Amino acid sequence: MGQPVSEAEQQGQRGRRGALIEASVAYDGDSACIARARAFTREFLTRVQAVAGLPVSGRVMGTVPLVVSELVTNAVKYAGGPCLLTLEVDGGSVRATVWDSDPALPVARAADAGRVGQHGLEIVMAVCHAFEVHREPVGKRITAVVALADTPDTDMSPSGT
């Protein structure tokens, strides 16, 4: 359905895994949920800026919805059932996790400029600084992590000041 199932959005409030800001949404697995997941992600990143006052660069505003879109697309295409999207911010990173009911783990293909389609996992792994896949008792959980800042140094003041 695309309704949020849990949110911990108050600055300083910690979610179930200790995230500063966390939001989850369950989808029924129809193809329309891909666009809803992108919109949910953009709204989440906007709340990260407004509620926590954390910087979210233009790169992050474009990259994280792309990553979520690819992960949810794969869940819809290959699992063919419900999926759960969880977004978390903590430690200067956004963690996007998608659970689906298919236990088959994704396999990254070798780069092939001539291949039409099936580049989603390739793209996700290229733009994230961490990527994990875990088999669950039912299905699997895929997590991609993107840094909030464009550089690891969050101190934006000029040197020597």
mmCIF file of C-alpha atoms in Angstrom:
data_model
loop_
_atom_site.group_PDB
_atom_site.id
_atom_site.type_symbol
_atom_site.label_atom_id
_atom_site.label_comp_id
_atom_site.label_asym_id
_atom_site.label_seq_id
_atom_site.Cartn_x
_atom_site.Cartn_y
_atom_site.Cartn_z
ATOM 1 C CA MET A 1 0.000 0.000 0.000
ATOM 2 C CA GLY A 2 2.860 2.400 0.554
ATOM 3 C CA GLN A 3 1.977 3.547 4.047
ATOM 4 C CA PRO A 4 4.713 4.362 6.573
ATOM 5 C CA VAL A 5 4.948 1.586 9.135
ATOM 6 C CA SER A 6 7.337 3.245 11.581
ATOM 7 C CA GLU A 7 9.063 6.552 11.908
ATOM 8 C CA ALA A 8 11.395 8.065 14.487
ATOM 9 C CA GLU A 9 11.956 11.588 13.256
ATOM 10 C CA GLN A 10 12.635 13.768 16.267
ATOM 11 C CA GLN A 11 16.156 15.102 16.524
ATOM 12 C CA GLY A 12 17.892 13.103 19.214
ATOM 13 C CA GLN A 13 15.232 10.375 19.223
ATOM 14 C CA ARG A 14 16.711 7.052 18.228
ATOM 15 C CA GLY A 15 14.968 4.474 16.071
ATOM 16 C CA ARG A 16 15.013 0.728 16.681
ATOM 17 C CA ARG A 17 18.639 0.344 15.504
ATOM 18 C CA GLY A 18 19.920 3.592 16.975
ATOM 19 C CA ALA A 19 19.467 5.732 13.863
ATOM 20 C CA LEU A 20 19.052 9.462 14.393
ATOM 21 C CA ILE A 21 16.218 9.535 11.865
ATOM 22 C CA GLU A 22 14.472 6.446 10.546
ATOM 23 C CA ALA A 23 11.431 5.841 8.353
ATOM 24 C CA SER A 24 10.002 2.629 6.935
ATOM 25 C CA VAL A 25 7.300 1.892 4.424
ATOM 26 C CA ALA A 26 5.788 -1.373 3.169
ATOM 27 C CA TYR A 27 4.792 -1.838 -0.463
ATOM 28 C CA ASP A 28 2.600 -4.500 -2.040
ATOM 29 C CA GLY A 29 5.010 -5.083 -4.916
ATOM 30 C CA ASP A 30 3.079 -3.540 -7.794
ATOM 31 C CA SER A 31 5.116 -1.553 -10.312
ATOM 32 C CA ALA A 32 3.661 1.780 -9.118
ATOM 33 C CA CYS A 33 5.455 1.343 -5.792
ATOM 34 C CA ILE A 34 8.780 2.164 -7.481
ATOM 35 C CA ALA A 35 7.781 5.802 -8.061
ATOM 36 C CA ARG A 36 6.206 5.951 -4.587
ATOM 37 C CA ALA A 37 9.491 4.712 -3.073
ATOM 38 C CA ARG A 38 11.440 7.474 -4.867
ATOM 39 C CA ALA A 39 8.970 10.098 -3.603
ATOM 40 C CA PHE A 40 9.103 8.664 -0.064
ATOM 41 C CA THR A 41 12.915 8.867 -0.202
ATOM 42 C CA ARG A 42 12.939 12.498 -1.374
ATOM 43 C CA GLU A 43 10.477 13.412 1.412
ATOM 44 C CA PHE A 44 12.665 11.589 3.941
ATOM 45 C CA LEU A 45 15.800 13.470 2.838
ATOM 46 C CA THR A 46 13.913 16.768 3.057
ATOM 47 C CA ARG A 47 12.929 15.874 6.656
ATOM 48 C CA VAL A 48 16.581 15.033 7.414
ATOM 49 C CA GLN A 49 17.455 18.628 6.539
ATOM 50 C CA ALA A 50 14.476 20.185 8.335
ATOM 51 C CA VAL A 51 14.305 18.061 11.493
ATOM 52 C CA ALA A 52 17.934 17.182 12.153
ATOM 53 C CA GLY A 53 19.514 20.146 10.403
ATOM 54 C CA LEU A 54 21.924 17.835 8.612
ATOM 55 C CA PRO A 55 23.367 18.884 5.264
ATOM 56 C CA VAL A 56 21.993 16.931 2.321
ATOM 57 C CA SER A 57 23.818 17.777 -0.889
ATOM 58 C CA GLY A 58 22.296 17.836 -4.348
ATOM 59 C CA ARG A 59 24.325 14.714 -5.084
ATOM 60 C CA VAL A 60 22.639 12.888 -2.209
ATOM 61 C CA MET A 61 19.177 14.166 -3.231
ATOM 62 C CA GLY A 62 19.763 12.555 -6.635
ATOM 63 C CA THR A 63 21.764 9.480 -5.649
ATOM 64 C CA VAL A 64 19.686 8.053 -2.795
ATOM 65 C CA PRO A 65 16.359 8.069 -4.723
ATOM 66 C CA LEU A 66 18.192 6.424 -7.649
ATOM 67 C CA VAL A 67 19.576 3.711 -5.362
ATOM 68 C CA VAL A 68 16.153 3.142 -3.775
ATOM 69 C CA SER A 69 14.532 3.010 -7.210
ATOM 70 C CA GLU A 70 16.967 0.327 -8.381
ATOM 71 C CA LEU A 71 16.606 -1.763 -5.205
ATOM 72 C CA VAL A 72 12.791 -1.581 -5.187
ATOM 73 C CA THR A 73 12.676 -2.273 -8.940
ATOM 74 C CA ASN A 74 14.679 -5.457 -8.371
ATOM 75 C CA ALA A 75 12.384 -6.485 -5.502
ATOM 76 C CA VAL A 76 9.302 -5.962 -7.687
ATOM 77 C CA LYS A 77 10.823 -7.640 -10.735
ATOM 78 C CA TYR A 78 12.430 -10.672 -9.112
ATOM 79 C CA ALA A 79 10.560 -11.270 -5.829
ATOM 80 C CA GLY A 80 7.132 -10.445 -7.207
ATOM 81 C CA GLY A 81 5.588 -9.696 -3.836
ATOM 82 C CA PRO A 82 5.671 -7.259 -0.969
ATOM 83 C CA CYS A 83 8.802 -5.376 0.003
ATOM 84 C CA LEU A 84 9.826 -3.159 2.896
ATOM 85 C CA LEU A 85 11.945 -0.023 2.505
ATOM 86 C CA THR A 86 13.770 1.368 5.536
ATOM 87 C CA LEU A 87 15.737 4.621 5.411
ATOM 88 C CA GLU A 88 18.066 5.583 8.257
ATOM 89 C CA VAL A 89 20.459 8.445 8.907
ATOM 90 C CA ASP A 90 23.262 8.111 11.412
ATOM 91 C CA GLY A 91 26.969 8.809 11.457
ATOM 92 C CA GLY A 92 26.905 11.049 8.402
ATOM 93 C CA SER A 93 25.380 8.442 6.092
ATOM 94 C CA VAL A 94 22.022 7.452 4.660
ATOM 95 C CA ARG A 95 21.326 3.725 4.834
ATOM 96 C CA ALA A 96 18.664 2.409 2.426
ATOM 97 C CA THR A 97 17.524 -1.147 3.125
ATOM 98 C CA VAL A 98 15.047 -3.123 1.040
ATOM 99 C CA TRP A 99 13.665 -6.451 2.228
ATOM 100 C CA ASP A 100 11.825 -8.796 -0.122
ATOM 101 C CA SER A 101 10.556 -12.372 0.116
ATOM 102 C CA ASP A 102 12.835 -13.939 -2.526
ATOM 103 C CA PRO A 103 15.777 -15.768 -0.909
ATOM 104 C CA ALA A 104 17.853 -15.654 -4.120
ATOM 105 C CA LEU A 105 20.773 -13.267 -3.682
ATOM 106 C CA PRO A 106 21.497 -10.776 -6.457
ATOM 107 C CA VAL A 107 24.532 -11.380 -8.623
ATOM 108 C CA ALA A 108 26.557 -8.467 -9.957
ATOM 109 C CA ARG A 109 27.272 -8.850 -13.646
ATOM 110 C CA ALA A 110 30.522 -7.846 -15.285
ATOM 111 C CA ALA A 111 30.412 -4.422 -16.893
ATOM 112 C CA ASP A 112 29.209 -4.658 -20.489
ATOM 113 C CA ALA A 113 28.459 -1.453 -22.378
ATOM 114 C CA GLY A 114 26.697 -3.493 -25.069
ATOM 115 C CA ARG A 115 24.196 -5.066 -22.651
ATOM 116 C CA VAL A 116 20.747 -3.501 -22.739
ATOM 117 C CA GLY A 117 19.282 -3.325 -19.244
ATOM 118 C CA GLN A 118 20.231 -5.176 -16.078
ATOM 119 C CA HIS A 119 22.705 -2.499 -14.959
ATOM 120 C CA GLY A 120 20.834 -1.589 -11.746
ATOM 121 C CA LEU A 121 23.015 -3.462 -9.285
ATOM 122 C CA GLU A 122 26.113 -2.247 -11.123
ATOM 123 C CA ILE A 123 24.924 1.358 -10.707
ATOM 124 C CA VAL A 124 24.050 0.918 -7.025
ATOM 125 C CA MET A 125 27.434 -0.585 -6.205
ATOM 126 C CA ALA A 126 29.223 2.208 -8.095
ATOM 127 C CA VAL A 127 27.540 5.116 -6.280
ATOM 128 C CA CYS A 128 27.467 3.709 -2.727
ATOM 129 C CA HIS A 129 30.335 3.522 -0.288
ATOM 130 C CA ALA A 130 28.930 0.336 1.279
ATOM 131 C CA PHE A 131 26.680 -2.417 -0.051
ATOM 132 C CA GLU A 132 25.523 -5.514 1.847
ATOM 133 C CA VAL A 133 23.241 -8.446 1.106
ATOM 134 C CA HIS A 134 21.925 -10.709 3.872
ATOM 135 C CA ARG A 135 19.715 -13.758 3.536
ATOM 136 C CA GLU A 136 16.913 -13.651 6.115
ATOM 137 C CA PRO A 137 14.748 -16.485 7.520
ATOM 138 C CA VAL A 138 12.275 -15.330 4.874
ATOM 139 C CA GLY A 139 13.756 -13.578 1.852
ATOM 140 C CA LYS A 140 16.711 -11.237 1.841
ATOM 141 C CA ARG A 141 17.731 -7.761 2.961
ATOM 142 C CA ILE A 142 19.845 -5.508 0.748
ATOM 143 C CA THR A 143 21.459 -2.394 2.226
ATOM 144 C CA ALA A 144 23.207 0.433 0.399
ATOM 145 C CA VAL A 145 24.959 3.273 2.238
ATOM 146 C CA VAL A 146 25.552 6.774 0.823
ATOM 147 C CA ALA A 147 27.527 9.511 2.630
ATOM 148 C CA LEU A 148 25.490 12.655 3.370
ATOM 149 C CA ALA A 149 28.371 15.048 2.784
ATOM 150 C CA ASP A 150 30.210 15.412 -0.501
ATOM 151 C CA THR A 151 33.491 15.030 1.403
ATOM 152 C CA PRO A 152 34.286 13.072 4.571
ATOM 153 C CA ASP A 153 35.348 16.336 6.255
ATOM 154 C CA THR A 154 32.197 17.888 7.678
ATOM 155 C CA ASP A 155 34.023 21.001 8.906
ATOM 156 C CA MET A 156 33.298 23.519 6.170
ATOM 157 C CA SER A 157 35.253 26.381 7.748
ATOM 158 C CA PRO A 158 38.359 27.671 5.929
ATOM 159 C CA SER A 159 41.718 26.398 7.217
ATOM 160 C CA GLY A 160 43.343 28.463 9.872
ATOM 161 C CA THR A 161 40.187 30.157 11.114
#
